[in-house]
mmCIF file of C-alpha atoms in Angstrom:
data_model
loop_
_atom_site.group_PDB
_atom_site.id
_atom_site.type_symbol
_atom_site.label_atom_id
_atom_site.label_comp_id
_atom_site.label_asym_id
_atom_site.label_seq_id
_atom_site.Cartn_x
_atom_site.Cartn_y
_atom_site.Cartn_z
ATOM 1 C CA MET A 29 -93.852 -2.785 -9.896
ATOM 2 C CA ASP A 30 -92.637 -6.047 -11.270
ATOM 3 C CA TYR A 31 -90.773 -6.333 -14.599
ATOM 4 C CA ASN A 32 -89.985 -10.108 -14.342
ATOM 5 C CA TYR A 33 -90.684 -10.469 -17.874
ATOM 6 C CA VAL A 34 -87.136 -9.665 -18.980
ATOM 7 C CA PHE A 35 -86.120 -13.008 -17.840
ATOM 8 C CA SER A 36 -88.272 -14.255 -20.608
ATOM 9 C CA LEU A 37 -86.569 -12.231 -23.208
ATOM 10 C CA GLY A 38 -82.925 -13.449 -22.709
ATOM 11 C CA LYS A 39 -80.089 -15.077 -20.655
ATOM 12 C CA LEU A 40 -78.976 -12.981 -17.673
ATOM 13 C CA LYS A 41 -75.186 -12.052 -17.939
ATOM 14 C CA SER A 42 -74.590 -11.828 -14.108
ATOM 15 C CA ASP A 43 -70.876 -10.679 -14.813
ATOM 16 C CA ALA A 44 -72.443 -7.447 -16.447
ATOM 17 C CA LEU A 45 -74.721 -6.381 -13.540
ATOM 18 C CA GLU A 46 -71.829 -4.816 -11.552
ATOM 19 C CA GLU A 47 -70.487 -2.935 -14.647
ATOM 20 C CA PHE A 48 -74.227 -1.599 -14.959
ATOM 21 C CA GLY A 49 -74.335 -0.274 -11.657
ATOM 22 C CA PHE A 50 -75.762 -3.147 -9.531
ATOM 23 C CA LYS A 51 -74.589 -3.923 -6.217
ATOM 24 C CA ALA A 52 -74.600 -7.282 -4.519
ATOM 25 C CA ILE A 53 -76.793 -7.020 -1.362
ATOM 26 C CA ASP A 54 -76.093 -10.815 -0.756
ATOM 27 C CA SER A 55 -75.292 -13.954 -2.546
ATOM 28 C CA GLU A 56 -78.670 -13.899 -4.483
ATOM 29 C CA ASN A 57 -79.880 -10.354 -4.784
ATOM 30 C CA TYR A 58 -78.776 -7.192 -6.362
ATOM 31 C CA ALA A 59 -79.889 -3.528 -6.098
ATOM 32 C CA PHE A 60 -79.560 -0.372 -8.176
ATOM 33 C CA SER A 61 -80.738 2.996 -7.841
ATOM 34 C CA THR A 62 -81.011 6.146 -9.873
ATOM 35 C CA ASP A 63 -82.849 9.563 -9.962
ATOM 36 C CA ILE A 64 -85.609 10.335 -12.497
ATOM 37 C CA SER A 65 -88.028 13.011 -13.249
ATOM 38 C CA ARG A 66 -85.041 15.512 -12.817
ATOM 39 C CA GLY A 67 -84.187 14.287 -9.549
ATOM 40 C CA ASP A 68 -87.704 14.414 -8.209
ATOM 41 C CA PHE A 69 -87.848 10.768 -7.825
ATOM 42 C CA LYS A 70 -85.646 7.716 -7.077
ATOM 43 C CA ALA A 71 -86.214 4.519 -8.821
ATOM 44 C CA ALA A 72 -85.043 1.499 -6.708
ATOM 45 C CA PHE A 73 -84.173 -1.674 -8.781
ATOM 46 C CA SER A 74 -84.210 -5.109 -7.159
ATOM 47 C CA LEU A 75 -82.964 -8.055 -9.380
ATOM 48 C CA SER A 76 -82.540 -11.749 -8.278
ATOM 49 C CA PRO A 77 -81.105 -14.228 -10.688
ATOM 50 C CA LYS A 78 -82.183 -17.140 -8.413
ATOM 51 C CA THR A 79 -85.784 -16.311 -8.438
ATOM 52 C CA GLN A 80 -85.755 -14.580 -11.917
ATOM 53 C CA THR A 81 -87.460 -11.382 -10.402
ATOM 54 C CA LEU A 82 -86.818 -7.766 -11.221
ATOM 55 C CA SER A 83 -88.831 -5.166 -9.434
ATOM 56 C CA VAL A 84 -88.791 -1.337 -9.142
ATOM 57 C CA ASP A 85 -89.933 0.849 -6.209
ATOM 58 C CA LEU A 86 -90.295 4.537 -6.712
ATOM 59 C CA PHE A 87 -89.635 7.110 -4.035
ATOM 60 C CA ASP A 88 -90.234 10.822 -3.639
ATOM 61 C CA ASN A 89 -86.924 12.382 -2.914
ATOM 62 C CA ALA A 90 -88.563 15.281 -1.171
ATOM 63 C CA THR A 91 -90.153 13.053 1.291
ATOM 64 C CA ASP A 92 -88.240 9.754 0.906
ATOM 65 C CA GLU A 93 -91.691 8.163 0.738
ATOM 66 C CA LYS A 94 -92.643 5.476 -1.379
ATOM 67 C CA TYR A 95 -94.616 6.747 -4.607
ATOM 68 C CA PHE A 96 -97.563 4.082 -4.562
ATOM 69 C CA LEU A 97 -99.380 5.494 -7.618
ATOM 70 C CA PHE A 98 -96.534 4.120 -9.675
ATOM 71 C CA ASP A 99 -97.506 0.590 -8.769
ATOM 72 C CA MET A 100 -101.271 0.903 -9.311
ATOM 73 C CA LYS A 101 -101.824 -0.471 -12.676
ATOM 74 C CA ASN A 102 -105.207 1.014 -13.168
ATOM 75 C CA VAL A 103 -103.779 4.461 -12.606
ATOM 76 C CA HIS A 104 -102.844 5.969 -16.110
ATOM 77 C CA ASN A 105 -102.608 9.734 -15.601
ATOM 78 C CA ALA A 106 -100.166 11.574 -17.716
ATOM 79 C CA PHE A 107 -97.775 12.193 -14.889
ATOM 80 C CA VAL A 108 -97.705 8.379 -13.854
ATOM 81 C CA GLU A 109 -97.274 7.514 -17.212
ATOM 82 C CA THR A 110 -94.379 9.711 -17.739
ATOM 83 C CA LEU A 111 -92.660 8.250 -14.609
ATOM 84 C CA ARG A 112 -93.257 4.700 -16.164
ATOM 85 C CA THR A 113 -91.858 5.436 -19.685
ATOM 86 C CA GLU A 114 -88.776 6.836 -17.764
ATOM 87 C CA VAL A 115 -88.356 3.451 -15.773
ATOM 88 C CA GLU A 116 -89.126 1.514 -18.999
ATOM 89 C CA ALA A 117 -86.282 3.089 -20.600
ATOM 90 C CA ILE A 118 -84.034 2.270 -17.908
ATOM 91 C CA ILE A 119 -85.339 -1.462 -18.041
ATOM 92 C CA GLU A 120 -84.638 -1.482 -21.867
ATOM 93 C CA ARG A 121 -80.774 -0.375 -20.806
ATOM 94 C CA ILE A 122 -80.796 -3.229 -18.455
ATOM 95 C CA LYS A 123 -82.041 -5.584 -20.857
ATOM 96 C CA GLU A 124 -79.534 -4.377 -23.640
ATOM 97 C CA LYS A 125 -76.543 -4.443 -21.134
ATOM 98 C CA CYS A 126 -77.291 -7.570 -18.835
ATOM 99 C CA PHE A 127 -79.346 -9.871 -20.894
ATOM 100 C CA GLU A 128 -78.380 -12.047 -23.952
ATOM 101 C CA THR A 129 -81.203 -11.712 -26.324
ATOM 102 C CA LYS A 130 -80.361 -13.234 -29.420
ATOM 103 C CA ASP A 131 -83.148 -15.176 -31.281
ATOM 104 C CA ILE A 132 -82.900 -18.948 -32.298
ATOM 105 C CA LYS A 133 -85.370 -18.783 -35.141
ATOM 106 C CA ASN A 134 -82.991 -19.330 -37.961
ATOM 107 C CA GLU A 135 -81.016 -22.077 -36.088
ATOM 108 C CA TYR A 136 -84.256 -23.880 -35.200
ATOM 109 C CA ILE A 137 -85.576 -23.499 -39.014
ATOM 110 C CA ALA A 138 -82.266 -25.062 -40.187
ATOM 111 C CA TYR A 139 -82.851 -28.001 -37.618
ATOM 112 C CA LEU A 140 -86.345 -28.571 -39.039
ATOM 113 C CA LYS A 141 -85.361 -28.631 -42.625
ATOM 114 C CA SER A 142 -82.432 -31.025 -41.784
ATOM 115 C CA GLN A 143 -84.034 -33.296 -39.313
ATOM 116 C CA PHE A 144 -87.478 -33.935 -41.090
ATOM 117 C CA SER A 145 -86.578 -33.019 -44.783
ATOM 118 C CA ALA A 146 -89.430 -30.424 -44.554
ATOM 119 C CA GLU A 147 -89.676 -26.879 -46.175
ATOM 120 C CA PRO A 148 -91.812 -24.155 -44.651
ATOM 121 C CA ASP A 149 -95.149 -23.879 -45.990
ATOM 122 C CA PHE A 150 -96.889 -20.242 -46.105
ATOM 123 C CA PRO A 151 -100.639 -21.171 -45.875
ATOM 124 C CA TRP A 152 -101.960 -17.487 -44.948
ATOM 125 C CA GLU A 153 -101.242 -14.836 -47.502
ATOM 126 C CA LYS A 154 -102.048 -12.041 -45.048
ATOM 127 C CA LEU A 155 -99.721 -13.495 -42.299
ATOM 128 C CA PRO A 156 -96.340 -13.757 -44.379
ATOM 129 C CA GLU A 157 -94.595 -14.285 -40.851
ATOM 130 C CA ALA A 158 -96.351 -17.287 -39.910
ATOM 131 C CA PHE A 159 -95.289 -20.526 -41.650
ATOM 132 C CA VAL A 160 -95.692 -24.272 -40.806
ATOM 133 C CA PHE A 161 -93.673 -27.529 -41.351
ATOM 134 C CA ARG A 162 -95.839 -30.426 -42.264
ATOM 135 C CA CYS A 163 -95.364 -34.296 -42.083
ATOM 136 C CA LYS A 164 -96.178 -36.496 -44.914
ATOM 137 C CA ASN A 165 -99.774 -36.669 -44.006
ATOM 138 C CA LYS A 166 -99.781 -32.844 -44.925
ATOM 139 C CA LYS A 167 -100.655 -32.094 -41.223
ATOM 140 C CA TRP A 168 -98.285 -29.546 -39.591
ATOM 141 C CA PHE A 169 -96.300 -30.360 -36.567
ATOM 142 C CA ALA A 170 -94.674 -27.016 -36.085
ATOM 143 C CA LEU A 171 -96.214 -23.378 -36.630
ATOM 144 C CA VAL A 172 -93.370 -20.868 -36.489
ATOM 145 C CA MET A 173 -94.646 -17.126 -36.250
ATOM 146 C CA LYS A 174 -94.149 -13.722 -34.797
ATOM 147 C CA ILE A 175 -96.396 -12.236 -32.100
ATOM 148 C CA LYS A 176 -96.100 -9.775 -29.195
ATOM 149 C CA TYR A 177 -94.625 -10.826 -25.989
ATOM 150 C CA LYS A 178 -98.003 -9.491 -24.094
ATOM 151 C CA GLN A 179 -99.926 -12.107 -25.825
ATOM 152 C CA LEU A 180 -98.273 -14.701 -23.901
ATOM 153 C CA GLY A 181 -99.325 -12.656 -20.595
ATOM 154 C CA LEU A 182 -95.964 -10.708 -20.373
ATOM 155 C CA LEU A 183 -95.587 -7.045 -19.937
ATOM 156 C CA SER A 184 -93.335 -6.506 -23.062
ATOM 157 C CA ASP A 185 -94.897 -4.884 -26.341
ATOM 158 C CA GLU A 186 -91.924 -6.336 -28.238
ATOM 159 C CA ASP A 187 -92.138 -8.870 -31.094
ATOM 160 C CA VAL A 188 -90.867 -12.362 -30.375
ATOM 161 C CA TRP A 189 -90.656 -15.386 -32.723
ATOM 162 C CA ILE A 190 -92.555 -18.419 -31.415
ATOM 163 C CA VAL A 191 -93.148 -21.967 -32.493
ATOM 164 C CA ASN A 192 -96.304 -23.908 -31.496
ATOM 165 C CA ILE A 193 -95.710 -27.677 -31.418
ATOM 166 C CA LYS A 194 -97.908 -30.720 -30.268
ATOM 167 C CA ALA A 195 -97.054 -32.251 -27.116
ATOM 168 C CA LYS A 196 -98.408 -35.206 -24.924
ATOM 169 C CA SER A 197 -101.528 -34.065 -23.156
ATOM 170 C CA ASP A 198 -100.629 -35.814 -19.814
ATOM 171 C CA GLU A 199 -97.107 -33.966 -19.861
ATOM 172 C CA ILE A 200 -98.095 -30.290 -20.690
ATOM 173 C CA GLU A 201 -98.873 -29.157 -17.173
ATOM 174 C CA ASN A 202 -95.306 -30.107 -16.153
ATOM 175 C CA LEU A 203 -93.637 -28.733 -19.283
ATOM 176 C CA MET A 204 -94.964 -25.236 -19.119
ATOM 177 C CA ASP A 205 -92.687 -22.822 -17.214
ATOM 178 C CA ASN A 206 -93.969 -19.532 -18.274
ATOM 179 C CA THR A 207 -90.513 -18.389 -18.990
ATOM 180 C CA SER A 208 -89.720 -20.172 -22.428
ATOM 181 C CA ILE A 209 -92.684 -22.634 -22.568
ATOM 182 C CA PHE A 210 -96.305 -21.441 -22.491
ATOM 183 C CA ASN A 211 -99.878 -22.379 -23.088
ATOM 184 C CA ALA A 212 -100.438 -22.615 -26.688
ATOM 185 C CA TRP A 213 -101.124 -19.451 -28.418
ATOM 186 C CA HIS A 214 -104.310 -19.765 -30.614
ATOM 187 C CA MET A 215 -104.401 -23.363 -30.617
ATOM 188 C CA ASN A 216 -105.793 -26.099 -28.385
ATOM 189 C CA LYS A 217 -104.081 -25.919 -25.312
ATOM 190 C CA LYS A 218 -104.885 -29.409 -24.386
ATOM 191 C CA HIS A 219 -102.572 -30.664 -27.217
ATOM 192 C CA TRP A 220 -100.259 -27.916 -27.976
ATOM 193 C CA ILE A 221 -97.479 -25.629 -26.410
ATOM 194 C CA THR A 222 -95.762 -22.460 -27.309
ATOM 195 C CA ILE A 223 -92.078 -21.985 -26.972
ATOM 196 C CA LEU A 224 -90.237 -18.818 -27.407
ATOM 197 C CA LEU A 225 -87.337 -18.959 -30.014
ATOM 198 C CA THR A 226 -84.945 -16.653 -27.780
ATOM 199 C CA ALA A 227 -81.709 -17.324 -26.405
ATOM 200 C CA ILE A 228 -83.309 -18.179 -23.101
ATOM 201 C CA THR A 229 -84.838 -21.620 -24.678
ATOM 202 C CA ASP A 230 -82.735 -24.890 -24.121
ATOM 203 C CA PHE A 231 -82.166 -25.800 -27.674
ATOM 204 C CA GLU A 232 -81.685 -29.372 -27.105
ATOM 205 C CA LYS A 233 -84.984 -29.881 -25.270
ATOM 206 C CA LEU A 234 -86.780 -27.762 -28.096
ATOM 207 C CA CYS A 235 -85.618 -30.307 -30.620
ATOM 208 C CA ARG A 236 -86.801 -33.219 -28.419
ATOM 209 C CA LEU A 237 -90.211 -31.773 -27.804
ATOM 210 C CA THR A 238 -90.341 -31.042 -31.695
ATOM 211 C CA GLN A 239 -89.454 -34.732 -32.336
ATOM 212 C CA THR A 240 -92.216 -35.730 -30.010
ATOM 213 C CA SER A 241 -94.679 -33.223 -31.968
ATOM 214 C CA PHE A 242 -93.652 -35.049 -35.245
ATOM 215 C CA GLU A 243 -94.349 -38.617 -34.131
ATOM 216 C CA LEU A 244 -97.889 -37.290 -32.467
ATOM 217 C CA VAL A 245 -98.771 -35.640 -35.811
ATOM 218 C CA SER A 246 -97.636 -38.408 -38.195
ATOM 219 C CA ARG A 247 -100.121 -41.051 -36.604
#
């Protein structure tokens, strides 16, 4: 099963992989394995920084055969879910030890205030964790809010801070990498994009795109 979403949560600290227990298979791939379910199964992790992939295969230690039910997303019986929970706990440890997951929301808000002489506006009483920054024409050019990673199509149920900003329609397809820049969540996808406010985001690029949004909305 693929757990590639971890690369959307933060920056990989390659020097921490060996300390965690990963072994280099070659110059581009790492592997780590550990027993789960009281030793009945082996979870084999494969990680590639180059392709930004993390996958897990489960093997029955009694037969050394791959346990395919683990990979079948439509299978939700109690035993399989228990195995997935154990694997996801290991994924959380990998994320904690091997990824830098700092959020840059506060740094970004400070930039918005300074660069655009703007203060956050909270237009939705029932959404205190959603606020906008407006141009002089009262239209917003940046919507900052907290959503679930899964709302961007990622597996994680964790919360993440994002910003929706306007972009040039003919550039949106090339901008999206589905790692830090996504189709706009809950806004017109022809004109807006969603950017994660996490450590993986290129902050200088974020600022340039925000400047473009300000100019587009100010027209």
